[in-house]
Amino acid sequence: MALTPDAHFVLNDGYKMPVVGFGTYAPPERYPKSLAEESTKVAIEVGYRHIDGAFIYGNEVEVGRAIRAKIADGTVKREDLFYTGKLWSTFQTPELVRPAVEKSLKSLEFDYLDLFIIHSPVELKPGDDHFPTDENGKAIYNNTDIRDTWKALEDCKDAGLVRSIGVSNFNKRQLELILNKPGLKHKPVCNQVECHIYLNQAKLLEFCKSKDIVLVAYSVLGSSRAEKWVDANSPVLLEDPVLNAVAKKLSRTPAQIAMRYLLQRGIVVLAKSYTPERIKHNFQVFDFELSAEEMKTLDGLNTNMRYIETKQWQDHPKYPFNDAY
């Protein structure tokens, strides 16, 4: 596949996903919601056609407003854009799935979502509290069979509310649960996971490719380092000396090299920034190529290190990172 600004993967249900997406997550304690609206507008103006959102980000109203503004001014048509929404962990019981889709549709003011994915295999107690905890501050889990959740997603696809359905933060074992489900009607089109030069997901990528499931990478530039999820002592990815040496040699930014590395391995990349200049630079990954030697050098940086260490979930039996992949 030639990597061009309009490059895309054809998903296993026939729809097309652009290979570079714009992430809209912003820690609410650090960034105003208006920033998501303004940066999404900039991203569309620059050329991004894949917008990655989620109910739990709390800014679908603002992101939807940005998208509709760019449609209204003639920059894009709705069919030019690919929007991803996500089913939060307190909505996994089957009867809550369609209302969750409809809530996102209402917030965005869309007729359909291009993709709707299960945000995590870990289910939390249903209710208005999106991070339910007990008196000791431990997460309160629920245990719906993920295959029942999947069936409810299939129904949303059949009803035309969403075009494609997928998962996020799943390991091989959890993917196989769905793939081997009796009566499976629609396979997951993608698995969105943390993936970057320190966590290159080689085994999971190989498995997903063998099942015609696209691997979508988040935290490709490291992380926004939100205290809730990320160890403050973790290394800053974009300061990696090897990555910077490759960037200097090719007269590119470290972010561009980090993204291009994943793209050349057949991975969809999500990049987020709230700085217009960086948003622009992060989309300029199509006019150069990494050599086999440079790819091998970057492969060597893998340590299976995760930025997103959600410690409060690790005692859950379905926690996605208990297996090697």
mmCIF file of C-alpha atoms in Angstrom:
data_model
loop_
_atom_site.group_PDB
_atom_site.id
_atom_site.type_symbol
_atom_site.label_atom_id
_atom_site.label_comp_id
_atom_site.label_asym_id
_atom_site.label_seq_id
_atom_site.Cartn_x
_atom_site.Cartn_y
_atom_site.Cartn_z
ATOM 1 C CA MET A 1 0.000 0.000 0.000
ATOM 2 C CA ALA A 2 1.372 3.389 -1.008
ATOM 3 C CA LEU A 3 1.461 5.768 1.944
ATOM 4 C CA THR A 4 -0.143 8.994 0.721
ATOM 5 C CA PRO A 5 -2.273 11.594 2.546
ATOM 6 C CA ASP A 6 -5.429 9.775 1.405
ATOM 7 C CA ALA A 7 -4.087 6.266 2.194
ATOM 8 C CA HIS A 8 -6.495 3.971 4.006
ATOM 9 C CA PHE A 9 -7.032 0.381 5.054
ATOM 10 C CA VAL A 10 -10.012 -1.484 3.668
ATOM 11 C CA LEU A 11 -11.606 -3.031 6.753
ATOM 12 C CA ASN A 12 -12.925 -6.587 6.821
ATOM 13 C CA ASP A 13 -16.489 -5.263 6.331
ATOM 14 C CA GLY A 14 -15.523 -3.181 3.273
ATOM 15 C CA TYR A 15 -15.400 0.287 4.826
ATOM 16 C CA LYS A 16 -12.221 2.364 4.644
ATOM 17 C CA MET A 17 -10.176 3.704 7.577
ATOM 18 C CA PRO A 18 -7.610 6.488 6.906
ATOM 19 C CA VAL A 19 -4.150 5.465 8.113
ATOM 20 C CA VAL A 20 -3.545 8.594 10.202
ATOM 21 C CA GLY A 21 -6.093 9.750 12.755
ATOM 22 C CA PHE A 22 -6.413 12.764 15.029
ATOM 23 C CA GLY A 23 -6.894 11.945 18.723
ATOM 24 C CA THR A 24 -9.246 14.157 20.723
ATOM 25 C CA TYR A 25 -8.506 13.039 24.294
ATOM 26 C CA ALA A 26 -7.442 15.877 26.578
ATOM 27 C CA PRO A 27 -7.164 15.472 30.370
ATOM 28 C CA PRO A 28 -10.080 17.667 31.539
ATOM 29 C CA GLU A 29 -8.165 18.833 34.597
ATOM 30 C CA ARG A 30 -5.497 20.339 32.308
ATOM 31 C CA TYR A 31 -7.253 21.409 29.119
ATOM 32 C CA PRO A 32 -10.534 23.257 28.462
ATOM 33 C CA LYS A 33 -13.020 21.460 26.215
ATOM 34 C CA SER A 34 -12.871 24.369 23.769
ATOM 35 C CA LEU A 35 -9.340 23.269 22.916
ATOM 36 C CA ALA A 36 -10.647 19.983 21.488
ATOM 37 C CA GLU A 37 -13.038 21.955 19.290
ATOM 38 C CA GLU A 38 -10.387 24.327 17.940
ATOM 39 C CA SER A 39 -7.736 21.646 17.410
ATOM 40 C CA THR A 40 -10.194 19.364 15.578
ATOM 41 C CA LYS A 41 -10.948 22.200 13.171
ATOM 42 C CA VAL A 42 -7.219 22.707 12.572
ATOM 43 C CA ALA A 43 -6.720 18.967 12.028
ATOM 44 C CA ILE A 44 -9.432 18.827 9.357
ATOM 45 C CA GLU A 45 -8.018 21.922 7.652
ATOM 46 C CA VAL A 46 -4.553 20.307 7.610
ATOM 47 C CA GLY A 47 -5.881 17.127 6.002
ATOM 48 C CA TYR A 48 -6.835 14.648 8.733
ATOM 49 C CA ARG A 49 -9.953 12.708 7.758
ATOM 50 C CA HIS A 50 -9.947 10.254 10.665
ATOM 51 C CA ILE A 51 -11.091 11.644 14.033
ATOM 52 C CA ASP A 52 -10.824 9.457 17.133
ATOM 53 C CA GLY A 53 -13.197 10.300 19.976
ATOM 54 C CA ALA A 54 -14.938 8.680 22.937
ATOM 55 C CA PHE A 55 -17.826 9.304 25.302
ATOM 56 C CA ILE A 56 -15.505 9.257 28.327
ATOM 57 C CA TYR A 57 -13.372 12.083 26.915
ATOM 58 C CA GLY A 58 -16.302 14.348 27.720
ATOM 59 C CA ASN A 59 -15.913 16.502 24.615
ATOM 60 C CA GLU A 60 -18.008 14.869 21.891
ATOM 61 C CA VAL A 61 -20.286 17.924 21.783
ATOM 62 C CA GLU A 62 -17.302 20.180 21.035
ATOM 63 C CA VAL A 63 -15.692 17.763 18.567
ATOM 64 C CA GLY A 64 -19.011 17.318 16.767
ATOM 65 C CA ARG A 65 -19.406 21.080 16.553
ATOM 66 C CA ALA A 66 -15.920 21.377 14.999
ATOM 67 C CA ILE A 67 -16.676 18.695 12.421
ATOM 68 C CA ARG A 68 -20.023 20.226 11.486
ATOM 69 C CA ALA A 69 -18.380 23.650 11.118
ATOM 70 C CA LYS A 70 -15.861 22.223 8.640
ATOM 71 C CA ILE A 71 -18.702 20.525 6.739
ATOM 72 C CA ALA A 72 -20.709 23.759 6.717
ATOM 73 C CA ASP A 73 -17.818 25.832 5.327
ATOM 74 C CA GLY A 74 -17.208 23.326 2.526
ATOM 75 C CA THR A 75 -13.846 21.987 3.740
ATOM 76 C CA VAL A 76 -15.178 18.418 3.849
ATOM 77 C CA LYS A 77 -18.326 16.369 3.372
ATOM 78 C CA ARG A 78 -19.529 14.023 6.113
ATOM 79 C CA GLU A 79 -18.730 11.022 3.933
ATOM 80 C CA ASP A 80 -15.100 12.203 3.670
ATOM 81 C CA LEU A 81 -14.646 11.769 7.416
ATOM 82 C CA PHE A 82 -14.154 8.691 9.570
ATOM 83 C CA TYR A 83 -15.253 9.169 13.195
ATOM 84 C CA THR A 84 -14.589 6.632 15.947
ATOM 85 C CA GLY A 85 -16.676 6.515 19.118
ATOM 86 C CA LYS A 86 -16.188 4.190 22.095
ATOM 87 C CA LEU A 87 -18.407 2.204 24.461
ATOM 88 C CA TRP A 88 -17.401 3.100 27.995
ATOM 89 C CA SER A 89 -16.845 0.403 30.619
ATOM 90 C CA THR A 90 -20.039 1.149 32.590
ATOM 91 C CA PHE A 91 -22.237 0.515 29.511
ATOM 92 C CA GLN A 92 -21.296 -3.065 28.621
ATOM 93 C CA THR A 93 -24.525 -4.755 29.690
ATOM 94 C CA PRO A 94 -26.386 -5.439 26.419
ATOM 95 C CA GLU A 95 -29.365 -3.192 27.141
ATOM 96 C CA LEU A 96 -27.068 -0.201 27.689
ATOM 97 C CA VAL A 97 -25.115 -0.519 24.418
ATOM 98 C CA ARG A 98 -27.579 1.025 21.966
ATOM 99 C CA PRO A 99 -28.421 3.953 24.309
ATOM 100 C CA ALA A 100 -24.661 4.618 24.565
ATOM 101 C CA VAL A 101 -24.368 4.750 20.772
ATOM 102 C CA GLU A 102 -27.411 7.021 20.573
ATOM 103 C CA LYS A 103 -25.980 9.320 23.243
ATOM 104 C CA SER A 104 -22.797 9.810 21.205
ATOM 105 C CA LEU A 105 -24.832 10.368 18.033
ATOM 106 C CA LYS A 106 -26.883 13.023 19.822
ATOM 107 C CA SER A 107 -23.807 14.776 21.247
ATOM 108 C CA LEU A 108 -22.080 14.813 17.866
ATOM 109 C CA GLU A 109 -25.317 15.536 15.944
ATOM 110 C CA PHE A 110 -24.473 12.743 13.497
ATOM 111 C CA ASP A 111 -26.737 10.260 11.719
ATOM 112 C CA TYR A 112 -24.191 7.457 12.066
ATOM 113 C CA LEU A 113 -20.762 6.658 13.488
ATOM 114 C CA ASP A 114 -18.129 5.244 11.165
ATOM 115 C CA LEU A 115 -16.737 3.058 13.927
ATOM 116 C CA PHE A 116 -17.798 2.184 17.452
ATOM 117 C CA ILE A 117 -15.468 0.134 19.633
ATOM 118 C CA ILE A 118 -15.527 -1.418 23.096
ATOM 119 C CA HIS A 119 -13.202 0.916 25.030
ATOM 120 C CA SER A 120 -11.836 -1.830 27.271
ATOM 121 C CA PRO A 121 -12.555 -5.495 28.033
ATOM 122 C CA VAL A 122 -12.701 -4.480 31.705
ATOM 123 C CA GLU A 123 -16.291 -3.772 32.732
ATOM 124 C CA LEU A 124 -17.165 -1.455 35.598
ATOM 125 C CA LYS A 125 -20.391 -1.406 37.618
ATOM 126 C CA PRO A 126 -23.208 0.063 35.496
ATOM 127 C CA GLY A 127 -24.556 3.402 36.660
ATOM 128 C CA ASP A 128 -24.138 7.154 36.536
ATOM 129 C CA ASP A 129 -20.691 7.002 38.163
ATOM 130 C CA HIS A 130 -18.273 6.334 35.312
ATOM 131 C CA PHE A 131 -15.420 5.355 37.667
ATOM 132 C CA PRO A 132 -17.250 3.520 40.483
ATOM 133 C CA THR A 133 -15.130 2.705 43.538
ATOM 134 C CA ASP A 134 -15.756 1.106 46.912
ATOM 135 C CA GLU A 135 -14.948 2.585 50.339
ATOM 136 C CA ASN A 136 -11.295 1.577 49.881
ATOM 137 C CA GLY A 137 -10.991 3.355 46.557
ATOM 138 C CA LYS A 138 -10.940 0.073 44.593
ATOM 139 C CA ALA A 139 -12.757 -0.109 41.289
ATOM 140 C CA ILE A 140 -16.139 -1.872 41.388
ATOM 141 C CA TYR A 141 -16.327 -4.331 38.528
ATOM 142 C CA ASN A 142 -19.155 -6.031 36.707
ATOM 143 C CA ASN A 143 -18.831 -9.217 34.692
ATOM 144 C CA THR A 144 -21.021 -9.220 31.590
ATOM 145 C CA ASP A 145 -19.881 -11.808 29.057
ATOM 146 C CA ILE A 146 -18.058 -9.687 26.467
ATOM 147 C CA ARG A 147 -19.679 -11.802 23.742
ATOM 148 C CA ASP A 148 -23.097 -10.548 24.840
ATOM 149 C CA THR A 149 -21.804 -6.979 24.628
ATOM 150 C CA TRP A 150 -20.524 -7.784 21.138
ATOM 151 C CA LYS A 151 -23.916 -9.117 20.040
ATOM 152 C CA ALA A 152 -25.484 -5.797 21.097
ATOM 153 C CA LEU A 153 -22.864 -3.973 19.001
ATOM 154 C CA GLU A 154 -23.675 -6.202 16.028
ATOM 155 C CA ASP A 155 -27.316 -5.147 16.415
ATOM 156 C CA CYS A 156 -26.273 -1.468 16.291
ATOM 157 C CA LYS A 157 -24.379 -2.129 13.072
ATOM 158 C CA ASP A 158 -27.352 -3.956 11.560
ATOM 159 C CA ALA A 159 -29.594 -1.023 12.546
ATOM 160 C CA GLY A 160 -27.335 1.412 10.650
ATOM 161 C CA LEU A 161 -26.346 3.414 13.724
ATOM 162 C CA VAL A 162 -22.697 2.465 13.192
ATOM 163 C CA ARG A 163 -20.924 1.285 10.074
ATOM 164 C CA SER A 164 -18.120 -0.739 11.644
ATOM 165 C CA ILE A 165 -17.521 -2.238 15.068
ATOM 166 C CA GLY A 166 -14.297 -3.095 16.842
ATOM 167 C CA VAL A 167 -12.481 -3.289 20.148
ATOM 168 C CA SER A 168 -9.784 -1.517 22.128
ATOM 169 C CA ASN A 169 -7.215 -2.705 24.671
ATOM 170 C CA PHE A 170 -7.929 -6.373 23.904
ATOM 171 C CA ASN A 171 -5.271 -9.052 23.994
ATOM 172 C CA LYS A 172 -5.143 -12.169 21.796
ATOM 173 C CA ARG A 173 -7.174 -14.276 24.237
ATOM 174 C CA GLN A 174 -9.969 -11.710 24.444
ATOM 175 C CA LEU A 175 -10.066 -11.271 20.670
ATOM 176 C CA GLU A 176 -10.366 -15.027 20.281
ATOM 177 C CA LEU A 177 -13.378 -15.050 22.611
ATOM 178 C CA ILE A 178 -15.234 -12.877 20.106
ATOM 179 C CA LEU A 179 -13.803 -14.501 16.965
ATOM 180 C CA ASN A 180 -14.862 -17.949 18.213
ATOM 181 C CA LYS A 181 -18.291 -16.799 19.419
ATOM 182 C CA PRO A 182 -21.077 -19.117 18.221
ATOM 183 C CA GLY A 183 -23.220 -17.256 15.702
ATOM 184 C CA LEU A 184 -20.701 -14.470 15.161
ATOM 185 C CA LYS A 185 -22.166 -12.134 12.560
ATOM 186 C CA HIS A 186 -19.544 -9.365 12.300
ATOM 187 C CA LYS A 187 -15.843 -9.676 13.116
ATOM 188 C CA PRO A 188 -14.087 -6.804 14.910
ATOM 189 C CA VAL A 189 -12.576 -4.584 12.215
ATOM 190 C CA CYS A 190 -9.855 -3.260 14.514
ATOM 191 C CA ASN A 191 -8.144 -3.442 17.869
ATOM 192 C CA GLN A 192 -7.003 -0.071 19.201
ATOM 193 C CA VAL A 193 -4.094 -0.446 21.625
ATOM 194 C CA GLU A 194 -1.150 1.421 23.088
ATOM 195 C CA CYS A 195 1.690 1.064 20.570
ATOM 196 C CA HIS A 196 4.926 2.995 20.045
ATOM 197 C CA ILE A 197 8.678 2.502 19.718
ATOM 198 C CA TYR A 198 8.926 1.222 23.320
ATOM 199 C CA LEU A 199 5.910 -1.114 22.906
ATOM 200 C CA ASN A 200 5.876 -2.224 19.295
ATOM 201 C CA GLN A 201 3.193 -4.934 19.753
ATOM 202 C CA ALA A 202 4.891 -7.236 17.224
ATOM 203 C CA LYS A 203 3.085 -10.426 18.339
ATOM 204 C CA LEU A 204 -0.340 -8.819 18.637
ATOM 205 C CA LEU A 205 0.128 -7.138 15.243
ATOM 206 C CA GLU A 206 0.980 -10.476 13.648
ATOM 207 C CA PHE A 207 -2.110 -12.089 15.193
ATOM 208 C CA CYS A 208 -4.409 -9.241 14.144
ATOM 209 C CA LYS A 209 -3.102 -9.301 10.568
ATOM 210 C CA SER A 210 -3.719 -13.059 10.420
ATOM 211 C CA LYS A 211 -7.376 -12.413 11.318
ATOM 212 C CA ASP A 212 -7.832 -9.386 9.007
ATOM 213 C CA ILE A 213 -8.132 -7.062 12.006
ATOM 214 C CA VAL A 214 -6.443 -3.649 11.736
ATOM 215 C CA LEU A 215 -4.201 -2.627 14.626
ATOM 216 C CA VAL A 216 -4.783 1.016 15.567
ATOM 217 C CA ALA A 217 -2.117 2.633 17.749
ATOM 218 C CA TYR A 218 -2.637 5.216 20.474
ATOM 219 C CA SER A 219 0.055 6.942 22.556
ATOM 220 C CA VAL A 220 2.284 6.724 19.483
ATOM 221 C CA LEU A 221 4.191 9.828 20.625
ATOM 222 C CA GLY A 222 4.346 8.700 24.223
ATOM 223 C CA SER A 223 1.595 10.080 26.390
ATOM 224 C CA SER A 224 -0.071 13.244 27.635
ATOM 225 C CA ARG A 225 1.296 12.056 31.004
ATOM 226 C CA ALA A 226 -1.976 12.424 32.887
ATOM 227 C CA GLU A 227 -1.181 11.597 36.513
ATOM 228 C CA LYS A 228 -4.183 9.282 36.769
ATOM 229 C CA TRP A 229 -2.777 6.860 34.199
ATOM 230 C CA VAL A 230 0.923 7.481 33.668
ATOM 231 C CA ASP A 231 4.001 7.021 35.866
ATOM 232 C CA ALA A 232 5.670 10.421 36.110
ATOM 233 C CA ASN A 233 9.080 8.732 36.020
ATOM 234 C CA SER A 234 8.494 7.034 32.670
ATOM 235 C CA PRO A 235 10.861 8.148 29.859
ATOM 236 C CA VAL A 236 9.759 10.910 27.487
ATOM 237 C CA LEU A 237 9.452 9.085 24.166
ATOM 238 C CA LEU A 238 10.134 12.080 21.933
ATOM 239 C CA GLU A 239 13.422 12.692 23.764
ATOM 240 C CA ASP A 240 14.771 9.227 22.959
ATOM 241 C CA PRO A 241 18.347 9.675 21.637
ATOM 242 C CA VAL A 242 18.096 6.933 18.998
ATOM 243 C CA LEU A 243 14.794 8.301 17.695
ATOM 244 C CA ASN A 244 16.294 11.799 17.614
ATOM 245 C CA ALA A 245 19.376 10.598 15.761
ATOM 246 C CA VAL A 246 17.202 9.102 13.008
ATOM 247 C CA ALA A 247 15.110 12.290 12.919
ATOM 248 C CA LYS A 248 18.203 14.480 12.620
ATOM 249 C CA LYS A 249 19.636 12.317 9.828
ATOM 250 C CA LEU A 250 16.408 12.624 7.814
ATOM 251 C CA SER A 251 15.694 16.271 8.778
ATOM 252 C CA ARG A 252 12.390 15.270 10.332
ATOM 253 C CA THR A 253 10.821 15.712 13.756
ATOM 254 C CA PRO A 254 11.041 12.818 16.253
ATOM 255 C CA ALA A 255 7.220 12.640 16.140
ATOM 256 C CA GLN A 256 7.249 12.159 12.373
ATOM 257 C CA ILE A 257 9.775 9.318 12.667
ATOM 258 C CA ALA A 258 7.807 7.657 15.493
ATOM 259 C CA MET A 259 4.643 7.759 13.397
ATOM 260 C CA ARG A 260 6.251 6.686 10.139
ATOM 261 C CA TYR A 261 7.808 3.666 11.875
ATOM 262 C CA LEU A 262 4.346 2.360 12.797
ATOM 263 C CA LEU A 263 2.802 3.229 9.433
ATOM 264 C CA GLN A 264 5.423 1.227 7.568
ATOM 265 C CA ARG A 265 4.567 -1.782 9.737
ATOM 266 C CA GLY A 266 0.933 -1.621 8.614
ATOM 267 C CA ILE A 267 -0.472 0.090 11.707
ATOM 268 C CA VAL A 268 -3.000 2.949 11.798
ATOM 269 C CA VAL A 269 -1.622 5.787 13.931
ATOM 270 C CA LEU A 270 -3.507 8.244 16.110
ATOM 271 C CA ALA A 271 -1.687 11.446 16.995
ATOM 272 C CA LYS A 272 -2.948 14.225 19.203
ATOM 273 C CA SER A 273 -1.717 17.734 19.780
ATOM 274 C CA TYR A 274 -3.285 21.056 20.638
ATOM 275 C CA THR A 275 -0.610 23.148 18.932
ATOM 276 C CA PRO A 276 -1.545 24.046 15.322
ATOM 277 C CA GLU A 277 2.051 23.786 14.115
ATOM 278 C CA ARG A 278 2.485 20.308 15.619
ATOM 279 C CA ILE A 279 -0.878 19.149 14.283
ATOM 280 C CA LYS A 280 0.379 20.154 10.837
ATOM 281 C CA HIS A 281 3.803 18.541 11.265
ATOM 282 C CA ASN A 282 2.299 15.290 12.545
ATOM 283 C CA PHE A 283 0.410 14.903 9.262
ATOM 284 C CA GLN A 284 3.562 15.375 7.190
ATOM 285 C CA VAL A 285 4.572 11.715 7.287
ATOM 286 C CA PHE A 286 3.872 10.748 3.692
ATOM 287 C CA ASP A 287 6.770 12.273 1.742
ATOM 288 C CA PHE A 288 9.672 10.243 3.141
ATOM 289 C CA GLU A 289 10.454 6.621 3.921
ATOM 290 C CA LEU A 290 12.485 4.828 6.568
ATOM 291 C CA SER A 291 15.063 2.379 5.258
ATOM 292 C CA ALA A 292 15.127 -1.276 6.336
ATOM 293 C CA GLU A 293 18.144 -0.447 8.481
ATOM 294 C CA GLU A 294 16.380 2.479 10.164
ATOM 295 C CA MET A 295 13.326 0.303 10.804
ATOM 296 C CA LYS A 296 15.559 -2.335 12.404
ATOM 297 C CA THR A 297 17.228 0.313 14.574
ATOM 298 C CA LEU A 298 13.835 1.481 15.820
ATOM 299 C CA ASP A 299 12.716 -2.126 16.365
ATOM 300 C CA GLY A 300 15.611 -2.335 18.805
ATOM 301 C CA LEU A 301 14.029 0.268 21.085
ATOM 302 C CA ASN A 302 11.191 -2.063 22.076
ATOM 303 C CA THR A 303 11.133 -2.871 25.805
ATOM 304 C CA ASN A 304 7.404 -3.705 26.125
ATOM 305 C CA MET A 305 7.068 -0.630 28.341
ATOM 306 C CA ARG A 306 3.573 0.762 28.771
ATOM 307 C CA TYR A 307 2.678 4.352 29.537
ATOM 308 C CA ILE A 308 -0.939 3.557 30.320
ATOM 309 C CA GLU A 309 -0.621 1.459 33.470
ATOM 310 C CA THR A 310 -4.143 1.438 34.878
ATOM 311 C CA LYS A 311 -3.139 -0.078 38.204
ATOM 312 C CA GLN A 312 -6.639 0.044 39.668
ATOM 313 C CA TRP A 313 -7.771 -2.508 37.068
ATOM 314 C CA GLN A 314 -4.986 -5.035 37.378
ATOM 315 C CA ASP A 315 -6.776 -7.365 39.793
ATOM 316 C CA HIS A 316 -9.656 -7.814 37.349
ATOM 317 C CA PRO A 317 -9.630 -11.260 35.667
ATOM 318 C CA LYS A 318 -10.209 -9.674 32.248
ATOM 319 C CA TYR A 319 -7.500 -7.070 32.645
ATOM 320 C CA PRO A 320 -5.991 -6.890 29.152
ATOM 321 C CA PHE A 321 -2.318 -6.893 30.020
ATOM 322 C CA ASN A 322 -2.058 -10.096 32.055
ATOM 323 C CA ASP A 323 -1.001 -12.094 29.000
ATOM 324 C CA ALA A 324 2.184 -11.538 27.038
ATOM 325 C CA TYR A 325 0.026 -10.137 24.237
#
